[in-house]
PDB file of C-alpha atoms in Angstrom:
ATOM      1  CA  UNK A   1    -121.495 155.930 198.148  1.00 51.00           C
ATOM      2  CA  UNK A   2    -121.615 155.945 201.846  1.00 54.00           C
ATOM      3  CA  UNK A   3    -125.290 156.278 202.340  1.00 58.00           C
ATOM      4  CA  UNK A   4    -125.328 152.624 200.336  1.00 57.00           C
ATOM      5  CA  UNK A   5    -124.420 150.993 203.467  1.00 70.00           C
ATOM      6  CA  UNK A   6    -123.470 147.756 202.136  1.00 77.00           C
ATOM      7  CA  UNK A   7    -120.269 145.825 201.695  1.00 86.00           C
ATOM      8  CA  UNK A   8    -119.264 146.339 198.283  1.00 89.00           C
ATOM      9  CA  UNK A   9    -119.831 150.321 198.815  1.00 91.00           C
ATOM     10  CA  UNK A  10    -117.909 149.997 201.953  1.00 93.00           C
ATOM     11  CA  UNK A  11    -114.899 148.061 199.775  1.00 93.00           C
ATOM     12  CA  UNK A  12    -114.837 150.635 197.568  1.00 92.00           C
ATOM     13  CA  UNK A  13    -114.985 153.329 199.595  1.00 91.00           C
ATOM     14  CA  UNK A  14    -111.768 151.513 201.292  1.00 93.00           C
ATOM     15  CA  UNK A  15    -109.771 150.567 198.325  1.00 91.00           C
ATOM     16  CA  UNK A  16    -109.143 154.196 197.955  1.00 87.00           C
ATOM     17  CA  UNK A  17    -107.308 154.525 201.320  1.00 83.00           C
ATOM     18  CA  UNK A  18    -105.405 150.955 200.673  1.00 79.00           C
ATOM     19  CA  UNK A  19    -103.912 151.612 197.380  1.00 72.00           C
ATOM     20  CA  UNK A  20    -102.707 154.858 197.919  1.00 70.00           C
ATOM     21  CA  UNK A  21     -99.466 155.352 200.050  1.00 70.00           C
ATOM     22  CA  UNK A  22    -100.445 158.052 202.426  1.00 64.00           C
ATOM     23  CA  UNK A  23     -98.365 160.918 204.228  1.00 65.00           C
ATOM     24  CA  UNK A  24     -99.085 162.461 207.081  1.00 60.00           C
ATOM     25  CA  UNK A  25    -100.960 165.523 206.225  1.00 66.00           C
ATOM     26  CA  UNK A  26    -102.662 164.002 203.331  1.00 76.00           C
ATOM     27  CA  UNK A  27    -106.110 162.516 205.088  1.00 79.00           C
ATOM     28  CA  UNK A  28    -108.198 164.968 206.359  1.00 85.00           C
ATOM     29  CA  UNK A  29    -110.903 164.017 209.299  1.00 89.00           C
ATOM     30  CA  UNK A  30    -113.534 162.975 206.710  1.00 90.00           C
ATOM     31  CA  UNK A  31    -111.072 160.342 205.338  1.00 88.00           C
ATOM     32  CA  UNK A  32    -110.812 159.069 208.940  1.00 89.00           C
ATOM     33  CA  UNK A  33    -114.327 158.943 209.938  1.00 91.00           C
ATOM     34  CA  UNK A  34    -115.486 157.219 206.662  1.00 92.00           C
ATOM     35  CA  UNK A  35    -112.768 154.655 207.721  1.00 93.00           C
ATOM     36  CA  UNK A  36    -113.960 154.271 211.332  1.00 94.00           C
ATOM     37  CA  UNK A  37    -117.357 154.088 210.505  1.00 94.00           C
ATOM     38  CA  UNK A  38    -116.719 151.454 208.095  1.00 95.00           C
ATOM     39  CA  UNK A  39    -114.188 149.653 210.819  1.00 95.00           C
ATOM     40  CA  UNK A  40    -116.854 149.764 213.411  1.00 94.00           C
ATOM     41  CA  UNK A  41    -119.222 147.565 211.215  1.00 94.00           C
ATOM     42  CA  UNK A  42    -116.965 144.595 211.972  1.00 94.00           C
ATOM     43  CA  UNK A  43    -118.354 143.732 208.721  1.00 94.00           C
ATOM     44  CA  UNK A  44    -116.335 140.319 207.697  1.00 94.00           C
ATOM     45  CA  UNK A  45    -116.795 140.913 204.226  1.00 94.00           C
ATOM     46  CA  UNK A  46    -114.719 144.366 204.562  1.00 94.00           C
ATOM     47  CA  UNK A  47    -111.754 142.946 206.268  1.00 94.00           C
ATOM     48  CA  UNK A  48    -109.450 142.469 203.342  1.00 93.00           C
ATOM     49  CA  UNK A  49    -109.974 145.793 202.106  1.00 93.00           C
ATOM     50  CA  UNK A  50    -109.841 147.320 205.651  1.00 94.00           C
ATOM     51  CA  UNK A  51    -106.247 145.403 206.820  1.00 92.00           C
ATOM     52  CA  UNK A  52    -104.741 147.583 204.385  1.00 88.00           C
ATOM     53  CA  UNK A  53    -106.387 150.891 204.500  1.00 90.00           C
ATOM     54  CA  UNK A  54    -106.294 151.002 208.505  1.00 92.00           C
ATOM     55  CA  UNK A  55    -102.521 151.264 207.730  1.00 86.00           C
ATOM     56  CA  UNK A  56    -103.444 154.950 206.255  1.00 85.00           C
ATOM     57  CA  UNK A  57    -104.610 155.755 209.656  1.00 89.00           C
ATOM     58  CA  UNK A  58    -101.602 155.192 211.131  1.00 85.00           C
ATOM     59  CA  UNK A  59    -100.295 158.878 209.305  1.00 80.00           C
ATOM     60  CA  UNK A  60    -103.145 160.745 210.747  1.00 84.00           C
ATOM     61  CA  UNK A  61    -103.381 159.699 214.245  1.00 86.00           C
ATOM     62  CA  UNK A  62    -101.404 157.252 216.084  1.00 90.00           C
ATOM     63  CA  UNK A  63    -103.326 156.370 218.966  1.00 93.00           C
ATOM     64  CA  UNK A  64    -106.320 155.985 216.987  1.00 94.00           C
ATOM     65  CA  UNK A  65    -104.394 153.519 214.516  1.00 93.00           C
ATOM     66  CA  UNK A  66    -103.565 151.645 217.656  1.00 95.00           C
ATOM     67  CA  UNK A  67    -107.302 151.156 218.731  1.00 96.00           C
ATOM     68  CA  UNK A  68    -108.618 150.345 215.336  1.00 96.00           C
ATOM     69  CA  UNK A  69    -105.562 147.861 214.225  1.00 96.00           C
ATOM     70  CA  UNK A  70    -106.038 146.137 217.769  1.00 96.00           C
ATOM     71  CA  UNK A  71    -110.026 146.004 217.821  1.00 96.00           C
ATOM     72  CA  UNK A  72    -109.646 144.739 213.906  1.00 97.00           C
ATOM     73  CA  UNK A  73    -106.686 141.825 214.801  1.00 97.00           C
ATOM     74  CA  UNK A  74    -108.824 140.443 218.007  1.00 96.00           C
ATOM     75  CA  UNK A  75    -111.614 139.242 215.198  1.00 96.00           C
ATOM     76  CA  UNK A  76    -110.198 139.325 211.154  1.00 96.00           C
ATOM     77  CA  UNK A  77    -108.918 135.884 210.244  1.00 96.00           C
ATOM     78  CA  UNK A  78    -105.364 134.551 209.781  1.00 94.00           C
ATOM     79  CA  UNK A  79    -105.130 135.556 206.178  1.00 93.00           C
ATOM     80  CA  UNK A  80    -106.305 138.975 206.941  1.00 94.00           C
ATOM     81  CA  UNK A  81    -104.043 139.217 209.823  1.00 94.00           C
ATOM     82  CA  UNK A  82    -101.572 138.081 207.101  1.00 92.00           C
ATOM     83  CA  UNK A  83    -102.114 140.885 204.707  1.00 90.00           C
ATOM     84  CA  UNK A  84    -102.641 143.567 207.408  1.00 93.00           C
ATOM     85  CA  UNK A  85     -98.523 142.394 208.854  1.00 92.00           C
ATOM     86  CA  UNK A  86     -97.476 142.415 205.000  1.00 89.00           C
ATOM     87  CA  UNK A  87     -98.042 146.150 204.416  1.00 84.00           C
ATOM     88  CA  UNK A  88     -97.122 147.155 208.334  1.00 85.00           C
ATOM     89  CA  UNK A  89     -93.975 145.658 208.044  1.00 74.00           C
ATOM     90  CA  UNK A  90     -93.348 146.942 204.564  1.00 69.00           C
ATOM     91  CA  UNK A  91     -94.589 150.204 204.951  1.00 67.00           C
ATOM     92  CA  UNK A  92     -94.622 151.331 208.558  1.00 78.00           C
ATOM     93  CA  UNK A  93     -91.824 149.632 210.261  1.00 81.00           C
ATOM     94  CA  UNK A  94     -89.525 152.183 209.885  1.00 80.00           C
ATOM     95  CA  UNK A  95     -91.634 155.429 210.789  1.00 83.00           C
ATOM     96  CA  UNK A  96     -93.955 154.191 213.214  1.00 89.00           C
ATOM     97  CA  UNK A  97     -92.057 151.138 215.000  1.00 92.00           C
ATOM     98  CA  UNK A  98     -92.794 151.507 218.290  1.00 93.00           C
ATOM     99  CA  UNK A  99     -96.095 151.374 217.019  1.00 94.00           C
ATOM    100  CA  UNK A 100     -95.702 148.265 214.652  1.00 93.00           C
ATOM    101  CA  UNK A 101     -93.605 146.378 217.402  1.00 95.00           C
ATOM    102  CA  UNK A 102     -96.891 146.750 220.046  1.00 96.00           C
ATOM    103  CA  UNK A 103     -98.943 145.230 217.037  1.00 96.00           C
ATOM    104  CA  UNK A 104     -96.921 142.665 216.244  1.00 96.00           C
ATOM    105  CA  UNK A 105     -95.651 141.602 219.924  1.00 97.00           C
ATOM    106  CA  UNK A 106     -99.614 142.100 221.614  1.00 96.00           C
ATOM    107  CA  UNK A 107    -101.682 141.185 218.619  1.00 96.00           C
ATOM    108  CA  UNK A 108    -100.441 138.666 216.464  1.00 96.00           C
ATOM    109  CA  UNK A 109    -100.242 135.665 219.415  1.00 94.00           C
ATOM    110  CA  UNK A 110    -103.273 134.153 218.168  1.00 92.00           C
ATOM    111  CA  UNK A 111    -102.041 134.211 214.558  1.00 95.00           C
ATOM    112  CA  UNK A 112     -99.778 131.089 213.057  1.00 94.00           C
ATOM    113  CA  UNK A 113     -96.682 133.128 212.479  1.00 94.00           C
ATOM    114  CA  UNK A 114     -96.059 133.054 208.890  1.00 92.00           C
ATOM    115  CA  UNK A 115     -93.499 135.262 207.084  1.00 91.00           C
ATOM    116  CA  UNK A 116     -95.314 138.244 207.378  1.00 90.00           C
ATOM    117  CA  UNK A 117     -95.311 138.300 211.795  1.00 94.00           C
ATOM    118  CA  UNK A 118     -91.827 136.713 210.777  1.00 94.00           C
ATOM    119  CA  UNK A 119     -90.512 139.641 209.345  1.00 92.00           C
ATOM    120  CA  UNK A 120     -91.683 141.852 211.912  1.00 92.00           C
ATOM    121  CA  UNK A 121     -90.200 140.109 214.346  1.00 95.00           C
ATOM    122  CA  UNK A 122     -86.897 140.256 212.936  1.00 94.00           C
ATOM    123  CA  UNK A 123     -86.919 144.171 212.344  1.00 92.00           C
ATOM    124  CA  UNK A 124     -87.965 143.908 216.512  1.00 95.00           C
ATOM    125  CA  UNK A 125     -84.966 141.762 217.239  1.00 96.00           C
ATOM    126  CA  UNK A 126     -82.165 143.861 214.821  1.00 95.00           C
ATOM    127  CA  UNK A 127     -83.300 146.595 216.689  1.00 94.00           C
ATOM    128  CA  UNK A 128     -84.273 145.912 220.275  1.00 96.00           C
ATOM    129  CA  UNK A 129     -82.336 142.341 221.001  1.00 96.00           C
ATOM    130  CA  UNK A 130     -83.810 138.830 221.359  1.00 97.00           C
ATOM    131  CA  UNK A 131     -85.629 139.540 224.923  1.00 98.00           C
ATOM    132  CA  UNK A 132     -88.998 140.457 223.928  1.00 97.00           C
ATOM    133  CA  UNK A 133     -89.137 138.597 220.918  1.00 98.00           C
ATOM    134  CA  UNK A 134     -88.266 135.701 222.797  1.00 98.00           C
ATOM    135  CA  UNK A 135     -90.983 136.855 225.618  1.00 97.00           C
ATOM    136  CA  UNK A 136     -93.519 136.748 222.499  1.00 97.00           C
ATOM    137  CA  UNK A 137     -92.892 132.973 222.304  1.00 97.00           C
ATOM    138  CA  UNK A 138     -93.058 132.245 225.918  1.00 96.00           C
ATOM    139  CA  UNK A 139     -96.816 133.676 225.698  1.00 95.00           C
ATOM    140  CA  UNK A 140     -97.847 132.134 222.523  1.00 94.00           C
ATOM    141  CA  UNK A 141     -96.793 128.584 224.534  1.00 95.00           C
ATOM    142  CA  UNK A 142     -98.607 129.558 227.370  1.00 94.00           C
ATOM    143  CA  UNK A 143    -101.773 130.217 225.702  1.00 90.00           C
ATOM    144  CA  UNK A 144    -101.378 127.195 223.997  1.00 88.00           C
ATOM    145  CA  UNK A 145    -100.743 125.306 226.991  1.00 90.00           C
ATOM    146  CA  UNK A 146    -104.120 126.816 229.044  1.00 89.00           C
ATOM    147  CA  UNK A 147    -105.566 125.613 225.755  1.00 84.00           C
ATOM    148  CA  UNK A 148    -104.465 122.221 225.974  1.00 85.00           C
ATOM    149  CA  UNK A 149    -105.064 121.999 229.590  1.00 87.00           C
ATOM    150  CA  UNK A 150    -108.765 123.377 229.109  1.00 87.00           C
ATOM    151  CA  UNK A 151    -109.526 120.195 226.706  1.00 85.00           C
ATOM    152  CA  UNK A 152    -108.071 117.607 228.862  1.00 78.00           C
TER     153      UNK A 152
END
């Protein structure tokens, strides 16, 4: 199926990794480079499919989940971004937040923040405090304000 090299193949291929709940232990390197290959299309059509089973990366290899969640959030849409927050805050938070707080606080600025960047940024403030969530706001105003500023 990966020799097809289309979309639909690729969706397939990563609907396997997104409705499973992996451990760590479970993937082995194959897993992971069929995901990064597929991740390093930047293939539009893939992104639903992908926001969830880049989340299955996150067991394997941490730094590595880092780069591809970050590369994926600079260039999926709002309702990926949307889906991709659902299932990190519902299924990573806990294990991996230091993690899941760098995602949410560094990559979701662009993003309008709906319940699912909400939610994350509720777990960040019952456990770190108001500071950096309330940093997080300061830069979404600034960007929009250099925004503003650009058009006028």
């Amino acid at each position: 199926m990966q020799d097809a090299n289309n979309p639909d193949a690729d969706n397939i291929i990563l609907r396997v990794y997104s409705h499973r709940d992996f451990k760590a232990g479970d993937l082995k390197e194959n897993d992971i480079i069929s995901i990064k290959r597929i991740a390093a299309k930047k293939d539009p059509k893939s992104n639903f499919d992908l926001a969830r089973a880049l989340l299955a990366v996150v067991e394997y290899d941490e730094p590595l989940a880092k780069e591809l969640c970050s590369s994926f959030l600079t260039r999926c849409t709002s309702r990926e971004a949307d889906i991709f927050f659902l299932f990190l805050s519902e299924e990573k938070m806990k294990l991996h937040y230091s993690l899941c707080k760098e995602l949410i606080l560094n990559y979701s600025i662009r993003f309008p923040v709906g319940y699912e960047i909400e939610r994350g940024l509720n777990n960040i403030i019952l456990s770190d405090g108001i500071d950096e969530v309330f940093n997080y706001f300061l830069k979404r105003f600034d960007i929009k304000k250099t925004s503003f500023e650009e058009k006028t």
